[in-house]
mmCIF file of C-alpha atoms in Angstrom:
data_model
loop_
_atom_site.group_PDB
_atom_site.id
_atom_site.type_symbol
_atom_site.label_atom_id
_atom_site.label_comp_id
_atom_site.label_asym_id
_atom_site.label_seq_id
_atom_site.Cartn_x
_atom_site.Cartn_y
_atom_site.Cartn_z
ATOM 1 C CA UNK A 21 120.638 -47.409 136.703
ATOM 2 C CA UNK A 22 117.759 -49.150 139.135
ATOM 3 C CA UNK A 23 119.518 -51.962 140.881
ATOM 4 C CA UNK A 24 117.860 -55.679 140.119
ATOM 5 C CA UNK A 25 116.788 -57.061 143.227
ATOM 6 C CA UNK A 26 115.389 -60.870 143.552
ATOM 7 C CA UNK A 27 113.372 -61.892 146.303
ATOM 8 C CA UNK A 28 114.189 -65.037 147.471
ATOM 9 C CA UNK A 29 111.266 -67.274 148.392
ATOM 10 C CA UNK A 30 109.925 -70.822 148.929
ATOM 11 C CA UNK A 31 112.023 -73.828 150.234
ATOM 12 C CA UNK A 32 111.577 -77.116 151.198
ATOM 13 C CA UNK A 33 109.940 -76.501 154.163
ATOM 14 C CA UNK A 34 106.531 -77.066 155.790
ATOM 15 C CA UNK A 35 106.527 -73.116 155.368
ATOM 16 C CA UNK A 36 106.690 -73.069 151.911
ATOM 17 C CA UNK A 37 103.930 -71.128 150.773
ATOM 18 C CA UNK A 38 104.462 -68.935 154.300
ATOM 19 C CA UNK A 39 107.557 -67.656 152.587
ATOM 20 C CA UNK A 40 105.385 -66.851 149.479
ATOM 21 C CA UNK A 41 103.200 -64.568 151.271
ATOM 22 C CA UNK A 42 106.427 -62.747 152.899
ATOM 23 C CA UNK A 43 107.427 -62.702 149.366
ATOM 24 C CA UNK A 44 104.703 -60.767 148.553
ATOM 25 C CA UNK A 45 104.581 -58.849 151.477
ATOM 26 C CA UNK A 46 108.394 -57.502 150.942
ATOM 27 C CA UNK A 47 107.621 -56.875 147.177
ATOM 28 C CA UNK A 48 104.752 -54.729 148.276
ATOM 29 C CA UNK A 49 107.378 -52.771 150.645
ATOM 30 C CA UNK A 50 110.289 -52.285 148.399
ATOM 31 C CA UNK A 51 110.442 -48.782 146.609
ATOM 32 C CA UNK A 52 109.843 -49.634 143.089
ATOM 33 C CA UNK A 53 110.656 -46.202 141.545
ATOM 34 C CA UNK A 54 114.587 -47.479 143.358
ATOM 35 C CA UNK A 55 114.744 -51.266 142.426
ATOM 36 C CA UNK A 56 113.576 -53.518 139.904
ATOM 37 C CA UNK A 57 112.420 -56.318 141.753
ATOM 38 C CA UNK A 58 111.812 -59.979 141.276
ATOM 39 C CA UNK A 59 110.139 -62.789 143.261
ATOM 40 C CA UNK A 60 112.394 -65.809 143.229
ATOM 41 C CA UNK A 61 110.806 -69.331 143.645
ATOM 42 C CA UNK A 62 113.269 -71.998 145.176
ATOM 43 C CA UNK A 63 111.834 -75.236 145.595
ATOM 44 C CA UNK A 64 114.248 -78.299 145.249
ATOM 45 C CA UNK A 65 116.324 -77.979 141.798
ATOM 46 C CA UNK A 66 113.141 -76.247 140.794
ATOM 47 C CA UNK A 67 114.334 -72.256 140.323
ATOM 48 C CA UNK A 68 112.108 -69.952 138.750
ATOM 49 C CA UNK A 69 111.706 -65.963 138.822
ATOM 50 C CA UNK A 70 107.785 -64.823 138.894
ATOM 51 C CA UNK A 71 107.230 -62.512 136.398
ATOM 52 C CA UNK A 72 103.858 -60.597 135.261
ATOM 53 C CA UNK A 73 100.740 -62.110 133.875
ATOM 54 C CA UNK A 74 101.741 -65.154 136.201
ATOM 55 C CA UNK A 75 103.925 -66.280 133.949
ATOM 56 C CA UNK A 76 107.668 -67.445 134.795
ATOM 57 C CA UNK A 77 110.907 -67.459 133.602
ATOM 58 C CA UNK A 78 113.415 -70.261 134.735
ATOM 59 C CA UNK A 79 116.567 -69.327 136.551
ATOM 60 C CA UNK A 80 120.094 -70.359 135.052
ATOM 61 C CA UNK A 81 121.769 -71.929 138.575
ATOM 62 C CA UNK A 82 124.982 -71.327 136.857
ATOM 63 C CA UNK A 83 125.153 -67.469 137.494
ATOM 64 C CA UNK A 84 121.528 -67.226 139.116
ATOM 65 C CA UNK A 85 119.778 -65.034 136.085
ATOM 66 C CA UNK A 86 117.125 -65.271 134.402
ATOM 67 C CA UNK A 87 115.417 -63.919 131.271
ATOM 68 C CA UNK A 88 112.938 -61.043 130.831
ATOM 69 C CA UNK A 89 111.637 -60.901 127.637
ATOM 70 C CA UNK A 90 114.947 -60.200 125.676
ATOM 71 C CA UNK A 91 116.789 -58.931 128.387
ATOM 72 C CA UNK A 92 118.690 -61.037 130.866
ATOM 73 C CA UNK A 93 118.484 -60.128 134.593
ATOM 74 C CA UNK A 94 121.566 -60.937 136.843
ATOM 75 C CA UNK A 95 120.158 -59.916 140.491
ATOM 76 C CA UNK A 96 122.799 -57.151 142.026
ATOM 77 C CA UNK A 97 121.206 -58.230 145.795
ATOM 78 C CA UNK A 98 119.157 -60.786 146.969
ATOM 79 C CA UNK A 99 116.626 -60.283 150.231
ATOM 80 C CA UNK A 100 116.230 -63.779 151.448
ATOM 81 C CA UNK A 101 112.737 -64.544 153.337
ATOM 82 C CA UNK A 102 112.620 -68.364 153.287
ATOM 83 C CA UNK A 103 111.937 -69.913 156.271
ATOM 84 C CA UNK A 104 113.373 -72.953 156.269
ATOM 85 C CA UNK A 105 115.885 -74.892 154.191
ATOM 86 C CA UNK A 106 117.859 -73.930 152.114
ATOM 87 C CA UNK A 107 117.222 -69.950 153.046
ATOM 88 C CA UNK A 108 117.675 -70.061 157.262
ATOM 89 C CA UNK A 109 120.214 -72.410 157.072
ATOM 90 C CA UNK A 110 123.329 -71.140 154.879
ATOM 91 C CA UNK A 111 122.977 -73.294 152.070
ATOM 92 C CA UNK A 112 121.821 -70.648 149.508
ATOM 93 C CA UNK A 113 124.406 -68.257 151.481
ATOM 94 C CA UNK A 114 127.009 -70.005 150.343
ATOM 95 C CA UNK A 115 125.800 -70.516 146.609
ATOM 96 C CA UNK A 116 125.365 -66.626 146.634
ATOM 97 C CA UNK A 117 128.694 -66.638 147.947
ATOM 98 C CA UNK A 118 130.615 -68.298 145.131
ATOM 99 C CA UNK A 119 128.514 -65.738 142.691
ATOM 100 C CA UNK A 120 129.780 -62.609 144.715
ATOM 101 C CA UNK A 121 126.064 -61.644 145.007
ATOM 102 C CA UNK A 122 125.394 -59.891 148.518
ATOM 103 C CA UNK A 123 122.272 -60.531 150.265
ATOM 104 C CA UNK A 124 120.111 -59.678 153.549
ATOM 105 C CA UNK A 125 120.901 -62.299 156.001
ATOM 106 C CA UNK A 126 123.706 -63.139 158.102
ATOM 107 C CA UNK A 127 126.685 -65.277 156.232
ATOM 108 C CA UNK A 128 126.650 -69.566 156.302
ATOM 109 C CA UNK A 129 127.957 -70.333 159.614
ATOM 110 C CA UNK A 130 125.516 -67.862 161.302
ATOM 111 C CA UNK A 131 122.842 -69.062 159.535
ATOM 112 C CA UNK A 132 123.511 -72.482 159.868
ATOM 113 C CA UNK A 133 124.283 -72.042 164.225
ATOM 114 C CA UNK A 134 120.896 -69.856 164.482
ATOM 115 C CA UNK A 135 118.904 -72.764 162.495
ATOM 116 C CA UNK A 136 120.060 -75.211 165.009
ATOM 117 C CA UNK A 137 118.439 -74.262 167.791
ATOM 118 C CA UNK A 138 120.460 -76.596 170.406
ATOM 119 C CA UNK A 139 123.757 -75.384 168.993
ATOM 120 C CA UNK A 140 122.770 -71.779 169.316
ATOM 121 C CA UNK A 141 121.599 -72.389 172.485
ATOM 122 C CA UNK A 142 124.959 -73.990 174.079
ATOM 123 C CA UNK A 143 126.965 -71.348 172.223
ATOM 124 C CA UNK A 144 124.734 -68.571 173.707
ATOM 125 C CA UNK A 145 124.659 -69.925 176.765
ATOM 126 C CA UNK A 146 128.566 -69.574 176.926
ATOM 127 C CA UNK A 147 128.385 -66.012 176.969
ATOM 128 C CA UNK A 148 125.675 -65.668 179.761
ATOM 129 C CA UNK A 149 122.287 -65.521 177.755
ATOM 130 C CA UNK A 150 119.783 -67.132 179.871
ATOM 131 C CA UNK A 151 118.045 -70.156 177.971
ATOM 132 C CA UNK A 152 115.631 -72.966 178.993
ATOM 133 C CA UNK A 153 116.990 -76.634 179.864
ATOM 134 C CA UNK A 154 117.113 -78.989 176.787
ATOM 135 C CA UNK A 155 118.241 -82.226 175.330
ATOM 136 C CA UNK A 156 119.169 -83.579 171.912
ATOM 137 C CA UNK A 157 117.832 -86.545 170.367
ATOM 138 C CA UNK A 158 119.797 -87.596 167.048
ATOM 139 C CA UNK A 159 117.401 -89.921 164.236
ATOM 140 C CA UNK A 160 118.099 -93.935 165.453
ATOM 141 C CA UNK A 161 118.680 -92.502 169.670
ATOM 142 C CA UNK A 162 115.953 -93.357 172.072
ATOM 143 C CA UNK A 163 115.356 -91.532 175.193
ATOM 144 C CA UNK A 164 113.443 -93.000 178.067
ATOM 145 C CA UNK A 165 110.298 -90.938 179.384
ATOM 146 C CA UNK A 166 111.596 -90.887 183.400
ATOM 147 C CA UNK A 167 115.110 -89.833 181.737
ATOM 148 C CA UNK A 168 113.193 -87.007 179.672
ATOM 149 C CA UNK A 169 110.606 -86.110 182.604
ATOM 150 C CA UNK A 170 114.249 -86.025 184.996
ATOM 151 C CA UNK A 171 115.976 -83.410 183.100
ATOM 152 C CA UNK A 172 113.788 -81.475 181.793
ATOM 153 C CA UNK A 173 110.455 -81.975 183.553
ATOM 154 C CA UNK A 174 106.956 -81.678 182.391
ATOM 155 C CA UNK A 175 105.790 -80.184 180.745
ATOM 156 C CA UNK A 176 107.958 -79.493 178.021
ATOM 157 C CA UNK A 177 108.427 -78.846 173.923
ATOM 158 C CA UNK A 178 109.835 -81.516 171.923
ATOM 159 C CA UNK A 179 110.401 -79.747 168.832
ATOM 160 C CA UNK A 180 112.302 -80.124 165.582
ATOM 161 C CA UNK A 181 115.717 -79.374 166.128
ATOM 162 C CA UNK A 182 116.460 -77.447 162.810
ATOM 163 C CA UNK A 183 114.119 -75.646 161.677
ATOM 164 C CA UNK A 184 112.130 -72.290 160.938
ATOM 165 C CA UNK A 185 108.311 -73.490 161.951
ATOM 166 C CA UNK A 186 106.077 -74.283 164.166
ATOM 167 C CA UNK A 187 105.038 -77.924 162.617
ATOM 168 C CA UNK A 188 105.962 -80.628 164.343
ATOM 169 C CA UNK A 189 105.742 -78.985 167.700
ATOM 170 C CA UNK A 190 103.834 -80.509 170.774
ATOM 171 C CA UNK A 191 103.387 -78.971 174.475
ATOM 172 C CA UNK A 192 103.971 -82.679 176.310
ATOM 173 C CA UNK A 193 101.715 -82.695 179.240
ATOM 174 C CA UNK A 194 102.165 -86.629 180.664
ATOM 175 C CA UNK A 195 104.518 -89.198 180.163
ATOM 176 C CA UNK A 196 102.601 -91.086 177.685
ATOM 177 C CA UNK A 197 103.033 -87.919 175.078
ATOM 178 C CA UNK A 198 106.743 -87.922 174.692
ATOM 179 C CA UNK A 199 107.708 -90.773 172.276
ATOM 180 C CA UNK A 200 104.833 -90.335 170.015
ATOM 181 C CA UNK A 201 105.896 -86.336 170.044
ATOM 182 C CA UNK A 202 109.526 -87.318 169.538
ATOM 183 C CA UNK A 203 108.173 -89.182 166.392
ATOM 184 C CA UNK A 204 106.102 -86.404 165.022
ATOM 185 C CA UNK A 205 108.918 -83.979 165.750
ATOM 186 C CA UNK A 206 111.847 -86.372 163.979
ATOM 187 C CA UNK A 207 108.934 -86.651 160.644
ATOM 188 C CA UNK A 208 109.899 -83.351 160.075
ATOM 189 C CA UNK A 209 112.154 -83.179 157.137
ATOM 190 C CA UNK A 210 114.913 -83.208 159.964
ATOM 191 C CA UNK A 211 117.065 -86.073 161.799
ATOM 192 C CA UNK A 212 117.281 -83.712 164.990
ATOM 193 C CA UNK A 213 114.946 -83.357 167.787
ATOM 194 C CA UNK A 214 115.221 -80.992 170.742
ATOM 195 C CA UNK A 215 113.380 -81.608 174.325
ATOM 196 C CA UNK A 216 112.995 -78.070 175.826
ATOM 197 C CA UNK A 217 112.066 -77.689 179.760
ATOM 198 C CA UNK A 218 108.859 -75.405 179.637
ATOM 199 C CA UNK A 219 109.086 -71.823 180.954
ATOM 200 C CA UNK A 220 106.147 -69.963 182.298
ATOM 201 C CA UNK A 221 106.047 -66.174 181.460
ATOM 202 C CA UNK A 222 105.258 -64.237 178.989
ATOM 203 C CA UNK A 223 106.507 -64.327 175.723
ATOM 204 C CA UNK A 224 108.109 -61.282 173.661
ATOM 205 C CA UNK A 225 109.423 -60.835 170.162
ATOM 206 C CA UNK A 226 111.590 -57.706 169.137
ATOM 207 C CA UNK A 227 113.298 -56.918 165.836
ATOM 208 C CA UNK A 228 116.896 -55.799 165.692
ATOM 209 C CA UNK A 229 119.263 -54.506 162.917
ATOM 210 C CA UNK A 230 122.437 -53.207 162.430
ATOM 211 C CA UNK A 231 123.883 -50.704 159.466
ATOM 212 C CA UNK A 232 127.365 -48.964 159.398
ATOM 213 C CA UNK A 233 125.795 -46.001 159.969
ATOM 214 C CA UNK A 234 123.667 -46.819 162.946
ATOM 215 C CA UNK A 235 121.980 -49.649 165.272
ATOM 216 C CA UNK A 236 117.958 -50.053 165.516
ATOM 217 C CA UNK A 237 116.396 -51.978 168.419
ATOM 218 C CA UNK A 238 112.291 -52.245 167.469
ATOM 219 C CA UNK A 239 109.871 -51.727 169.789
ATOM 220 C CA UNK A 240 108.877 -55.014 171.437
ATOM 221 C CA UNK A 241 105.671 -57.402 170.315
ATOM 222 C CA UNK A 242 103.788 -58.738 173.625
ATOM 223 C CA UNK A 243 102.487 -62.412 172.097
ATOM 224 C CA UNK A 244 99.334 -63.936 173.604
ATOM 225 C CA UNK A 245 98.238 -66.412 172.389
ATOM 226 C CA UNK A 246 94.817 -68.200 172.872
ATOM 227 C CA UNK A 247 96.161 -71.811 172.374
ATOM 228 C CA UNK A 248 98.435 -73.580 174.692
ATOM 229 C CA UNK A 249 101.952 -72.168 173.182
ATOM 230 C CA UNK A 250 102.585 -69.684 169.664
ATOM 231 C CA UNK A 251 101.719 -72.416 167.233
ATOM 232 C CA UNK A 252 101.462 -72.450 163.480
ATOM 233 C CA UNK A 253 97.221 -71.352 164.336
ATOM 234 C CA UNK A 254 98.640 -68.340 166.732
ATOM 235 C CA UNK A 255 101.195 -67.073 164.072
ATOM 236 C CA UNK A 256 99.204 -67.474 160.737
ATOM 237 C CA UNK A 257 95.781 -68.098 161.527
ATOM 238 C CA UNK A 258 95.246 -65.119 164.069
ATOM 239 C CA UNK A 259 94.736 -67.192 166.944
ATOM 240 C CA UNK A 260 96.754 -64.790 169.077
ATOM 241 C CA UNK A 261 96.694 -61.054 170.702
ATOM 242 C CA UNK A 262 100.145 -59.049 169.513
ATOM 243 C CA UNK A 263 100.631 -56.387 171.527
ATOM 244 C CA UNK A 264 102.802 -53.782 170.503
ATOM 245 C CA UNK A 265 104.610 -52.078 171.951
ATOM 246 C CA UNK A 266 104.471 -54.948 174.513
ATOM 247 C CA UNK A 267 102.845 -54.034 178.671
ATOM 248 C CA UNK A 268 106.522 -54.216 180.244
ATOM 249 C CA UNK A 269 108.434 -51.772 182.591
ATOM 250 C CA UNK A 270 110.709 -49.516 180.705
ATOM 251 C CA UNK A 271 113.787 -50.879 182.779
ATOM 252 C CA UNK A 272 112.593 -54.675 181.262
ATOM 253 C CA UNK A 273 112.644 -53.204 177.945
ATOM 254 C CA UNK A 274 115.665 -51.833 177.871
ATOM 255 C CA UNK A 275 117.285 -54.604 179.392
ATOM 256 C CA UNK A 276 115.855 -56.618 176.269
ATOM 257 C CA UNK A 277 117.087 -54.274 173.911
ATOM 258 C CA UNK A 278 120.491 -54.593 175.259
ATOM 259 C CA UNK A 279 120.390 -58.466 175.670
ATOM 260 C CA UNK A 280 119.531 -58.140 171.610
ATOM 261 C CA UNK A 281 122.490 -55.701 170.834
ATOM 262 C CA UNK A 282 124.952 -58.088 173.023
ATOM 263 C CA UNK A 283 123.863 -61.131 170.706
ATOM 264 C CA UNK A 284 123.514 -59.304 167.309
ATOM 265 C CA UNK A 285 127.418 -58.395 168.179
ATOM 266 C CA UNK A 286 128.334 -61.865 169.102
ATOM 267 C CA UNK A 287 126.832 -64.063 166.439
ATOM 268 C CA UNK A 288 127.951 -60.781 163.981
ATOM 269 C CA UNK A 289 124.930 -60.993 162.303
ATOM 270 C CA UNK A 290 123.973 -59.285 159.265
ATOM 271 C CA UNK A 291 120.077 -57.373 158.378
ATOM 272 C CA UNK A 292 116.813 -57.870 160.107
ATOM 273 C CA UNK A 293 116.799 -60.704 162.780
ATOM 274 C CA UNK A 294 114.663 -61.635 165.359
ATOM 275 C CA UNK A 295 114.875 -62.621 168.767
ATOM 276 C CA UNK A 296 111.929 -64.405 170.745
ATOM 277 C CA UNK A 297 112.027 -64.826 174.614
ATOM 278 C CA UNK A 298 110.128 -65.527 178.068
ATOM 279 C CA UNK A 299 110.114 -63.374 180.690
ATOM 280 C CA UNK A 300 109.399 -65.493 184.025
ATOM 281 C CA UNK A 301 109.308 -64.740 187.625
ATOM 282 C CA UNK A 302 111.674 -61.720 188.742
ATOM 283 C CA UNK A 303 111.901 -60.056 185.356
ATOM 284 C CA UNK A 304 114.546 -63.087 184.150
ATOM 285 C CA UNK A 305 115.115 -62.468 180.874
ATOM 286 C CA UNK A 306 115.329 -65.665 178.904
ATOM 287 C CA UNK A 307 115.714 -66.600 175.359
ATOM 288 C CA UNK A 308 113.488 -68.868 173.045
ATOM 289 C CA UNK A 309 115.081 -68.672 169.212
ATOM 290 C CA UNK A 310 116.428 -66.324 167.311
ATOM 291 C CA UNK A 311 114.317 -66.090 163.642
ATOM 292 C CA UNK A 312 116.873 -64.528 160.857
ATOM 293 C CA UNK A 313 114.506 -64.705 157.905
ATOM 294 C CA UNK A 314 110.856 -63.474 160.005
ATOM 295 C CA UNK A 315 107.911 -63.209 158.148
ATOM 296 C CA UNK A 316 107.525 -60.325 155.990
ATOM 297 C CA UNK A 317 104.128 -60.326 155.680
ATOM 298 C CA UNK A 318 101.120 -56.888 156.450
ATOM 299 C CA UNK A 319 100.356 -58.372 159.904
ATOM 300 C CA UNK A 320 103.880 -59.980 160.483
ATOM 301 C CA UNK A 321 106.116 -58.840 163.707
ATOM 302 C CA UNK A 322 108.436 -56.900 161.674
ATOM 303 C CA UNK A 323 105.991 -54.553 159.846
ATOM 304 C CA UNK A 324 104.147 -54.268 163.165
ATOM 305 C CA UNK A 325 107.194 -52.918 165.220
ATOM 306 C CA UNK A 326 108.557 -50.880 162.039
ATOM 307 C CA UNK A 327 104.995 -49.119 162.121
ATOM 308 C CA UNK A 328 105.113 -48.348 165.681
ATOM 309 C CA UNK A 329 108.603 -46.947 165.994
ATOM 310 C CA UNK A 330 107.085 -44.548 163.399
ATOM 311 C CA UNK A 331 109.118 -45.595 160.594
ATOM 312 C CA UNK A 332 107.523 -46.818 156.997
ATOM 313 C CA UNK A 333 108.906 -50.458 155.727
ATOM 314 C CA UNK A 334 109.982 -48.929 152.261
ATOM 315 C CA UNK A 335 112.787 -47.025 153.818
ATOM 316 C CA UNK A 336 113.896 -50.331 156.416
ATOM 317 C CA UNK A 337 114.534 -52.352 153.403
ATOM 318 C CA UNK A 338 116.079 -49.651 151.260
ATOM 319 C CA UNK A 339 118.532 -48.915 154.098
ATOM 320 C CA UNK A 340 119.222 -52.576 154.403
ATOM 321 C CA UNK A 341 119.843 -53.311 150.728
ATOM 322 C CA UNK A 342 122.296 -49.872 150.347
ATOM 323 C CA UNK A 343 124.239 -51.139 153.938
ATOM 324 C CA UNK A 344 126.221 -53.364 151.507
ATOM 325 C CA UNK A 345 127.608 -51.018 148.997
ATOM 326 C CA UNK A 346 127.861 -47.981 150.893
#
């Protein structure tokens, strides 16, 4: 029998309809003649499984089905591609959890360190990962601008702490940008913000997964883009050159590859993640965030390295969904 698999998309994040398209974009990849498959809207207490003629069919919370004309679907395996709360963050983890219903991302506590990008980045740092210079601001803190400017210098990101986008993101050039940036950041469905010191270099994006069977280490995406840093524009509105496999020395990428191993094995993550970095001066390898739902989408980073390592989507995912009941 075909298993049922739901694809989990939506959230409660500015990236809401982003996840929709990597909805989409997964559905179109999964082998159909294998699976039944499902798209599964999550938005607030608002659950509901897409089916055909765009109609829908609302999802019963207490054991996550859902019926299909007479039939009632349980999903055997879910492939989560929210970005954003509650996906990236182990809160639906833990409600697939208490169902015993396995799914494509790491477990909570993963989740919920790689979503908080200051925490992952202290943890990481522990272990000898390189990482930028950065402070936390909590909802109710202030900060002073020569405080900010003496730690971390300018320019620099002040960013949402927690979170899987690129809104509420500003490149702080003077002193007189940093509160009102530290305001936009904090309006951002989060009571976290993070001050990063800027790096100059260029900036790479690789794919990475594990299986029992083997380990696969994607060629690596070059990112230019044509604003001032990869902003929502540069990753959904084609406002940037991706470059794959990316211009580096071979002994760079393999030294990337490695770093990505090395943390896959330490955080014990689980299906397709991604790691982002800049290289600066002297080849110093240095790490931006690490993505564990990335967009799914045609033109998407994923799909772009799975092409050029020569291998076809279809089979990625089917090897990823089989990994947990082989």
């Amino acid at each position: 029998m075909k298993r049922n698999i739901a694809i989990i998309a939506g959230g409660d994040s500015s990236e809401h309809d982003v996840s929709l398209r990597s909805a989409q974009g997964i559905y179109s990849f999964m082998d159909k003649e294998r699976y039944n498959v499902y798209i599964v809207e999550v938005t607030g207490l608002t659950w509901k499984a897409h089916l055909e003629n765009d109609t829908y069919s609302t999802v019963d919370k207490n054991d996550f089905s859902f019926q299909v004309g007479d039939n009632k679907v349980k999903p055997d395996y879910c492939y989560i591609t929210i970005h954003g709360t509650p996906g990236e963050n182990g809160l639906f983890q833990g409600y697939l959890d208490l169902l015993r219903i396995p799914y494509s991302t790491s477990g909570v506590l993963v989740e919920a360190l790689t979503f908080n990008k200051f925490t992952l980045n202290q943890y990481l740092k522990s272990w000898g990962v390189s990482v930028s210079e950065s402070i936390l601001i909590r909802k109710g803190q202030t900060i002073s601008n020569e405080e900010v400017i003496g730690r971390v210098g300018l320019p620099c990101f002040i960013k949402p702490n927690a979170g899987g986008s690129s809104f509420g993101v500003t490149k702080v050039k003077t002193p007189e940008q940093i509160q009102p940036a530290i305001e936009l950041a904090m309006k951002e469905k989060g009571e976290e913000v993070m001050i990063e010191a800027f790096m100059k270099g260029i900036e790479i994006s690789c794919g990475h997964y594990k299986t029992k069977k083997h380990e696969v280490a994607l060629p690596i995406t070059e990112v230019v883009p044509a604003n001032e840093f990869f902003d929502y524009n540069a990753k959904y509105n084609g406002e940037v050159q991706e470059i794959t496999p990316a211009r580096l020395p071979q002994d760079v990428t393999d030294r990337v590859h490695k770093i990505n191993s090395a943390i896959y094995q330490i955080l014990g993550a689980n299906g397709i993640i991604r790691m982002d970095y800049i290289i600066t001066e002297g080849n110093k390898i240095n790490l931006l965030e690490i993505n564990t739902t990335p967009g799914m989408t045609a033109t998407s980073f994923i799909p772009q390295q799975v092409r050029a390592a020569g291998m076809d989507m279809k089979d990625v995912l089917t090897e990823i969904i089989e990994n947990q009941f082989d």
